[in-house]
Short mmCIF file of C-alpha atoms in Angstrom, two decimals:
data_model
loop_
_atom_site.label_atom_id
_atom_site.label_comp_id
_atom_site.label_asym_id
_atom_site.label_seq_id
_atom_site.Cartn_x
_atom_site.Cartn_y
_atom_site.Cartn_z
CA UNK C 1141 0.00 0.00 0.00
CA UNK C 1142 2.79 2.62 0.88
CA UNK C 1143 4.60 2.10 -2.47
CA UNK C 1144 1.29 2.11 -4.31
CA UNK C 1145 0.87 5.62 -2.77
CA UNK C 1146 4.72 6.39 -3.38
CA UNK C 1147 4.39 5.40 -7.26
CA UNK C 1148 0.86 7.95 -7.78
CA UNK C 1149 2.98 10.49 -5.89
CA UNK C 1150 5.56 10.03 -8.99
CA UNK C 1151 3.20 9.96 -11.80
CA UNK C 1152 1.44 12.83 -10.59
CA UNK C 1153 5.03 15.07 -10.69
CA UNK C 1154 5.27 13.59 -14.20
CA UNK C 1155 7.80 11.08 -13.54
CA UNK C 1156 7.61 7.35 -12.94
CA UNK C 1157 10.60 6.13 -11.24
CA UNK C 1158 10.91 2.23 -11.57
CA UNK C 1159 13.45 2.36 -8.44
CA UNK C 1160 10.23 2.54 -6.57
CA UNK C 1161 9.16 -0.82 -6.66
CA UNK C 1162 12.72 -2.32 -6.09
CA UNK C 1163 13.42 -0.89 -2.70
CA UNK C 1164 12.69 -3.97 -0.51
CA UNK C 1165 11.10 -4.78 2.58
CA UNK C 1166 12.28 -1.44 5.18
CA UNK C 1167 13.64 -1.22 8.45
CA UNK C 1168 10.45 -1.05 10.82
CA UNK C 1169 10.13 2.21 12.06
CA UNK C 1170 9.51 0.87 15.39
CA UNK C 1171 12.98 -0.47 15.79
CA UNK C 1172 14.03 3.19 14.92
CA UNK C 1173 12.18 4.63 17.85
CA UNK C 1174 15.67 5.03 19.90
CA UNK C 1175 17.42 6.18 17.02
CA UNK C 1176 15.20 8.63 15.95
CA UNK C 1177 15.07 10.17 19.63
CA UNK C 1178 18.86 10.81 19.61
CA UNK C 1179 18.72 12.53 16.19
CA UNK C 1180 16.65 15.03 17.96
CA UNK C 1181 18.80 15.79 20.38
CA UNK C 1182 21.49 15.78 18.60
CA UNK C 1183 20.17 17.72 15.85
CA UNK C 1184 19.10 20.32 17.84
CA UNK C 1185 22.41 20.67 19.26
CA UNK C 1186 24.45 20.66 16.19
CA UNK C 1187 22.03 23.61 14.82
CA UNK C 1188 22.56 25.16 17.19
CA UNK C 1189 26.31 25.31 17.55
CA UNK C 1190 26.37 25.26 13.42
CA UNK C 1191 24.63 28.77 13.41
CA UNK C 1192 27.68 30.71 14.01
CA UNK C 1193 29.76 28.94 11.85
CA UNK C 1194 26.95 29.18 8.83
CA UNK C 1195 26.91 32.81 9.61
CA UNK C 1196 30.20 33.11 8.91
CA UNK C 1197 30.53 31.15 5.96
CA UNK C 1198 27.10 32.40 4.69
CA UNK C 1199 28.69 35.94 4.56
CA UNK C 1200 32.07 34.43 2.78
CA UNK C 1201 30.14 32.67 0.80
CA UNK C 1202 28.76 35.62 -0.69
CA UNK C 1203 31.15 37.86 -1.06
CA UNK C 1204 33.08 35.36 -3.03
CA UNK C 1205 30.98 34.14 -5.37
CA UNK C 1206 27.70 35.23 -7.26
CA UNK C 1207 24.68 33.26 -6.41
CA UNK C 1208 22.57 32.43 -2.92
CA UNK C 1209 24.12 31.15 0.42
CA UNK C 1210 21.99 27.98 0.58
CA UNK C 1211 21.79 25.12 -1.90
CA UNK C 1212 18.67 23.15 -2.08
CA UNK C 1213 18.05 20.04 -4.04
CA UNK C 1214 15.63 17.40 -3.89
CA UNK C 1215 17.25 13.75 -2.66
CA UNK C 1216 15.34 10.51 -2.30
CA UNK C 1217 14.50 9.51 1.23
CA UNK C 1218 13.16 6.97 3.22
CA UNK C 1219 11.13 4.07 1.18
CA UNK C 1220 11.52 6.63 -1.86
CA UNK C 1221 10.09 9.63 -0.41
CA UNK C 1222 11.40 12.70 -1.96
CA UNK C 1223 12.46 15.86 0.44
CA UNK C 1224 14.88 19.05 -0.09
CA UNK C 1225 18.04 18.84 1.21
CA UNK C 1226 19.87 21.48 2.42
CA UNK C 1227 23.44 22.89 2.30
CA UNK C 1228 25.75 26.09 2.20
CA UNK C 1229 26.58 26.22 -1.53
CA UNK C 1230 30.13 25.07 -2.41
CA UNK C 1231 29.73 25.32 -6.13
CA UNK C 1232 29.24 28.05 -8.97
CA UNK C 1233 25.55 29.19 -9.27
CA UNK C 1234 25.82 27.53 -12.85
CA UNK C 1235 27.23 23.87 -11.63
CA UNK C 1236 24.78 22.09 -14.09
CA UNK C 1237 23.19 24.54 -16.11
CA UNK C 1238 24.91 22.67 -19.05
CA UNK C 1239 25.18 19.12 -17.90
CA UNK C 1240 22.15 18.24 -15.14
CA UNK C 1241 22.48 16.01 -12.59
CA UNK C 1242 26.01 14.72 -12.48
CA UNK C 1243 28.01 12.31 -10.29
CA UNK C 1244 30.13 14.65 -7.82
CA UNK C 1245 33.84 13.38 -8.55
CA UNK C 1246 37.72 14.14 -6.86
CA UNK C 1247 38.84 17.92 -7.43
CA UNK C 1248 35.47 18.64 -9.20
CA UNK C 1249 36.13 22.25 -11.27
CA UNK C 1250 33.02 23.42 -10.22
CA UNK C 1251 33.73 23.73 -6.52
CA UNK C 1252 34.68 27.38 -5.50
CA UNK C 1253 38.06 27.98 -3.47
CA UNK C 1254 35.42 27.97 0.12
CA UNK C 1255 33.68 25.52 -1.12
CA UNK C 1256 36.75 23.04 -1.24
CA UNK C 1257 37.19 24.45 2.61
CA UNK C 1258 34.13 23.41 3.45
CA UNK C 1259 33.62 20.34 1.67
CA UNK C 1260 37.30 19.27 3.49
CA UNK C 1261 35.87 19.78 6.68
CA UNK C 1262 31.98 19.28 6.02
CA UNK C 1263 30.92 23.03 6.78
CA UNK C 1264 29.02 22.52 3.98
CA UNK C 1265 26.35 20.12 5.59
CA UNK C 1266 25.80 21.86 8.61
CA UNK C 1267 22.43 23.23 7.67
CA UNK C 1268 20.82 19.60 7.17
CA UNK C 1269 20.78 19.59 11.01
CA UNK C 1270 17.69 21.19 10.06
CA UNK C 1271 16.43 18.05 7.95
CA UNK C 1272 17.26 16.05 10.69
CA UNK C 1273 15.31 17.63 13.25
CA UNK C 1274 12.42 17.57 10.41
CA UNK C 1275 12.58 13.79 10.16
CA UNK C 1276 13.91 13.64 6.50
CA UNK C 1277 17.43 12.72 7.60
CA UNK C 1278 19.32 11.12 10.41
CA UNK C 1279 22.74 12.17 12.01
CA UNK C 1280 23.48 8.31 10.39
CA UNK C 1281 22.38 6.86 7.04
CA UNK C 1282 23.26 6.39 3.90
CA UNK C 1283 23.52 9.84 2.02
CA UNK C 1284 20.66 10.39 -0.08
CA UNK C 1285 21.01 10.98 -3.48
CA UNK C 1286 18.79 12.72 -6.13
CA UNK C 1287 16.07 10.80 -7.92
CA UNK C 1288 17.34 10.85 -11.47
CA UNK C 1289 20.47 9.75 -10.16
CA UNK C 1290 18.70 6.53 -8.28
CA UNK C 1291 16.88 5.76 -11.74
CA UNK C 1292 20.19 5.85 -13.36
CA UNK C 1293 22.02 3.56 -11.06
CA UNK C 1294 18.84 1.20 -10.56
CA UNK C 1295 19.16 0.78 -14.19
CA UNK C 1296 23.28 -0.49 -13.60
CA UNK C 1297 23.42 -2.24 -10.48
CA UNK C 1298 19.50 -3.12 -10.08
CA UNK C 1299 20.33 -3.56 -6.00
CA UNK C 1300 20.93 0.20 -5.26
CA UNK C 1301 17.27 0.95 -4.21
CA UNK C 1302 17.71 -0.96 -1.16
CA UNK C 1303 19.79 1.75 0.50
CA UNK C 1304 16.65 3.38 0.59
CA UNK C 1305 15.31 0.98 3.61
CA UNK C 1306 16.47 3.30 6.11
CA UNK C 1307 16.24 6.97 6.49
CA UNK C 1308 19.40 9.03 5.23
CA UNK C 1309 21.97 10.39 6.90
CA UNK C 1310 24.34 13.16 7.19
CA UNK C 1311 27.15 11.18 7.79
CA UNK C 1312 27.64 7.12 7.17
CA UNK C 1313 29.05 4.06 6.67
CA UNK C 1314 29.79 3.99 3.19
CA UNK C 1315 31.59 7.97 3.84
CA UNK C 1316 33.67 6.50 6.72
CA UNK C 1317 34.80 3.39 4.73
CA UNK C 1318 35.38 4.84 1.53
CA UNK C 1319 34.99 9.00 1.59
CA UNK C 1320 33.33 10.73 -0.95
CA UNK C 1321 35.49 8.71 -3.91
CA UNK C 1322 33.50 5.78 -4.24
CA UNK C 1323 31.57 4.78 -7.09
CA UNK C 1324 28.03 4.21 -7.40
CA UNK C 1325 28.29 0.15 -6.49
CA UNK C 1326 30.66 0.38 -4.29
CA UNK C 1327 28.76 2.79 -1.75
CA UNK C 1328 25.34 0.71 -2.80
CA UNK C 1329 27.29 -2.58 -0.92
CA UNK C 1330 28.78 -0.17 2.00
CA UNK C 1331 24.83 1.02 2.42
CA UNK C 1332 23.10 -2.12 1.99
CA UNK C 1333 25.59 -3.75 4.56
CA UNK C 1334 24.59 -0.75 7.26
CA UNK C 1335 20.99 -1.51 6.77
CA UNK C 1336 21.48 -5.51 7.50
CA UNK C 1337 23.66 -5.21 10.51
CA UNK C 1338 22.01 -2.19 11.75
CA UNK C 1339 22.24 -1.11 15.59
CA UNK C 1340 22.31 1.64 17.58
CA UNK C 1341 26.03 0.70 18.93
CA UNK C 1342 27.32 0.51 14.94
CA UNK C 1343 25.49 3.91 14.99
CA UNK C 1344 28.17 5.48 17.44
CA UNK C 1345 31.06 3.89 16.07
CA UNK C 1346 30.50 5.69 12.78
CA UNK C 1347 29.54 8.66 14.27
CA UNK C 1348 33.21 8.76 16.41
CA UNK C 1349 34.66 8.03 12.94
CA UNK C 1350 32.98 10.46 11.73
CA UNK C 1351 34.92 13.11 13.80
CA UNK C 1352 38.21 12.26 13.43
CA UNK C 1353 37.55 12.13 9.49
CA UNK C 1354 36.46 15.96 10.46
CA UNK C 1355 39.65 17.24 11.72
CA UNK C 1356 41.92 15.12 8.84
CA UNK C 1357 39.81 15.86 6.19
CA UNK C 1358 39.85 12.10 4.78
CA UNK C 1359 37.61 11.35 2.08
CA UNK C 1360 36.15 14.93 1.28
CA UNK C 1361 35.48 15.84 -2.76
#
């Protein structure tokens, strides 16, 4: 019944996305209760220790570059609902204006001199803390990825929907294990193996990973 709903939501925005009916059996939300609790608290206090520092960067941010502070795109979230994510833009106004939706890849031309800053040290997602509180994203889950994208990959490696069992995160397993350089299939199997041996204690381990990938910079495009 949800995906029936999930598929009319699709074909009323004028797109039918087969990735819908591949996703597999989720994580029951009720085993999420816990997890979802600490992504409150969390999330509240990472906005609000993030506002300073998206202040800051807001204001660089524009006097560097032309175009608006915040970038906001839609991703593919839980069971294949669709939501807005937000960021502090780290690329030129005109990223894709030529090529759409594109894989983000290693020393991408398109990122500005603060972007590359921020991207090293992941100033750039601070404003999802705001998703999370929402209950589009976690502080843990596989990063969500744009619909067009999911289509495209569904189409390759026919297993990639599953990642969409849990709800995304803003930081993962697949980021910690592999940074921002892996390809398509490769994060799929990183994602998919999160969602099977999910728990609360694999949770913290990845976010303490997490932090010290903060303060190298490993695995940052």
């Amino acid at each position: 019944m949800q995906m029936e709903k999930l598929n009319s939501k699709a074909q009323i925005a004028g797109t039918t996305y087969e990735y819908l009916d591949r996703i597999g059996e989720p994580i029951p939300m009720k085993k999420m209760v816990w997890k979802r609790f600490w992504d409150i608290i969390f999330g509240l206090i990472g906005l609000i220790i993030s506002i300073p520092f998206i202040f800051v960067f807001g204001i660089i941010i524009k006097l560097t570059s032309k175009g608006p502070i915040f970038f906001k795109q839609e991703r593919v979230g839980y069971m294949g609902k669709n939501f807005d994510v937000i960021k502090l833009r780290s690329m030129r106004n005109d990223a894709e204006a030529k090529t759409g939706a594109v894989w983000a890849k290693k020393n991408d031309p398109r990122v500005t001199a603060v972007g590359r800053f921020m991207r090293k040290t992941r100033i750039d997602e601070l404003p999802q803390f705001w998703d999370v509180l929402k209950g589009d994203m976690s502080m843990i889950g596989p990063r969500p990825e744009r619909p067009e994208l999911t289509e495209k990959f569904y189409k390759q490696w026919p297993e990639f929907p599953q990642r969409l069992r849990i709800i995304p995160g803003i930081t993962g397993y697949a980021q910690i294990h592999g940074g921002y350089d892996l390809k398509p299939n490769e994060k799929c199997k990183l994602d998919n193996y999160y969602i099977e041996h999910y728990s609360l204690w694999q949770d913290c381990k990845i976010a303490f990973e997490t932090f010290k990938i903060i303060f190298t910079g490993d695995g940052a495009r």
